[in-house]
Amino acid sequence: MRRRWSAAAAALAGVVLIGTAGCGAGATAPAPAPERPSPTPSATPVTGPYVALGDSYTSGLRIPPQSGSPQGCGRSGANYPSLVAQRLDLGDFTDVSCSGARTGDLTASQRTDDGTNPPQLDALGAATRLVTLGIGGNDAGFLDVLGRCAIENLRHGLTGEGDDAPCRAYYTTGAGRGEVQQKLAATGERLGTALDEIKRRAPQAEVLLVGYPALLPEDPGRCAGTLGGGIAGADVGFVSQQEQRLNEMLRQRAEAAGVAFVDTYSSSAGHDMCEDAATRWIEPLAAGQGLAPVHPNAQGQQGMAAAVLAALRQRH
């Protein structure tokens, strides 16, 4: 069974936190939620039916209230699709997003730890008028890069050998040379095919491809404690660059397919996992009680909803 983002994050936490202490440790509850976004009335109202597709960043993994079937998808009633549907008063709303989803799960059933999610695109039809899609991180193996960085930095710390940015060295001159580029390119091809299929199945729908929020700060030095004391600042910066490359690929694929791209990265700057509990939209490895590491919390979902609503306002 395909590894979910949550499982990858848990494994990464196990590697990084050996002998280190994340600055998010000790958090016992999610931060108070800010006011939820409210749309500005538009000249042309957005109408449903609305179908939400995507992975755990869409489903709202572990954010209460968890609802929907199968339970293994980790859908939250407070995820950004639900908030968008509420703000636009779209009563005809279907959320089929699922933790761990890859582009292949859009057209094939996805097994989870608790039930099987039908092919996500089966929720689309000729009547569909709005579609949001948030996917690609699992295909590109983004958390695998984070995990590799933890391993390479741990090895460097134990032996003292190699580059001072061992993860960057691994992916640029070492055994992983070209791996990130190859995965991004392959993900882009699959995503382009998926977008074409969405347009074929829902020809009247407005389609928005939603990017990923900022996980790490622009200043990598601020994040060493959150990712574990052994992660080199240059490697934190390297991981941040890979996320930006992922988002840029998503943007390019959206433009090529003639659909809208929703930038959640810019608005989430300053709300990354290295901020304190009152400010962050992304949980650190030592996540707040019950929340998913390296995933959006309730504030993050609200921020993503605001970005989607802003994109819709610009188009209407």
Short mmCIF file of N, CA and C in Angstrom, two decimals, residues 30-38 83 87 271 277-281 297-304 306:
data_model
loop_
_atom_site.label_atom_id
_atom_site.label_comp_id
_atom_site.label_asym_id
_atom_site.label_seq_id
_atom_site.Cartn_x
_atom_site.Cartn_y
_atom_site.Cartn_z
N PRO A 30 -3.81 22.79 19.55
CA PRO A 30 -3.68 23.69 18.40
C PRO A 30 -3.91 25.13 18.80
N ALA A 31 -3.32 26.04 18.05
CA ALA A 31 -3.45 27.46 18.36
C ALA A 31 -4.87 27.93 18.10
N PRO A 32 -5.28 29.01 18.81
CA PRO A 32 -6.61 29.55 18.56
C PRO A 32 -6.78 29.90 17.09
N ALA A 33 -7.91 29.58 16.54
CA ALA A 33 -8.16 29.81 15.11
C ALA A 33 -8.48 31.27 14.85
N PRO A 34 -7.90 31.83 13.79
CA PRO A 34 -8.24 33.21 13.43
C PRO A 34 -9.61 33.26 12.80
N GLU A 35 -10.06 34.47 12.52
CA GLU A 35 -11.35 34.58 11.87
C GLU A 35 -11.31 33.93 10.50
N ARG A 36 -12.38 33.24 10.15
CA ARG A 36 -12.43 32.55 8.87
C ARG A 36 -12.64 33.54 7.74
N PRO A 37 -12.11 33.20 6.55
CA PRO A 37 -12.18 34.15 5.43
C PRO A 37 -13.60 34.37 4.95
N SER A 38 -13.87 35.58 4.55
CA SER A 38 -15.17 35.91 3.97
C SER A 38 -14.95 36.49 2.58
N LEU A 83 -14.48 25.02 3.89
CA LEU A 83 -14.60 26.44 4.18
C LEU A 83 -15.02 27.24 2.94
N ARG A 87 -18.41 29.47 2.62
CA ARG A 87 -18.38 30.90 2.35
C ARG A 87 -19.15 31.27 1.07
N HIS A 271 4.32 32.05 8.20
CA HIS A 271 3.45 31.17 8.98
C HIS A 271 3.92 29.71 8.88
N ALA A 277 3.28 28.50 18.02
CA ALA A 277 1.96 27.87 17.82
C ALA A 277 0.89 28.88 17.47
N ALA A 278 1.02 30.11 17.92
CA ALA A 278 -0.01 31.11 17.65
C ALA A 278 0.05 31.64 16.22
N THR A 279 1.19 31.43 15.55
CA THR A 279 1.41 32.03 14.24
C THR A 279 1.45 31.01 13.11
N ARG A 280 1.94 29.83 13.38
CA ARG A 280 2.20 28.89 12.29
C ARG A 280 0.92 28.31 11.69
N TRP A 281 1.00 28.04 10.40
CA TRP A 281 -0.06 27.36 9.66
C TRP A 281 0.32 25.91 9.38
N ASN A 297 -2.38 23.04 9.83
CA ASN A 297 -3.32 22.96 10.94
C ASN A 297 -4.59 23.72 10.54
N ALA A 298 -5.47 23.96 11.50
CA ALA A 298 -6.73 24.64 11.18
C ALA A 298 -6.47 26.04 10.61
N GLN A 299 -5.48 26.74 11.18
CA GLN A 299 -5.16 28.07 10.65
C GLN A 299 -4.64 27.98 9.22
N GLY A 300 -3.86 26.94 8.94
CA GLY A 300 -3.35 26.75 7.59
C GLY A 300 -4.46 26.49 6.59
N GLN A 301 -5.44 25.69 6.99
CA GLN A 301 -6.57 25.42 6.10
C GLN A 301 -7.37 26.70 5.84
N GLN A 302 -7.51 27.53 6.85
CA GLN A 302 -8.21 28.79 6.67
C GLN A 302 -7.43 29.71 5.73
N GLY A 303 -6.11 29.71 5.86
CA GLY A 303 -5.29 30.51 4.96
C GLY A 303 -5.39 30.02 3.52
N MET A 304 -5.43 28.72 3.33
CA MET A 304 -5.56 28.16 1.99
C MET A 304 -6.95 28.48 1.42
N ALA A 306 -8.69 31.11 2.10
CA ALA A 306 -8.66 32.52 1.72
C ALA A 306 -8.00 32.71 0.36
#
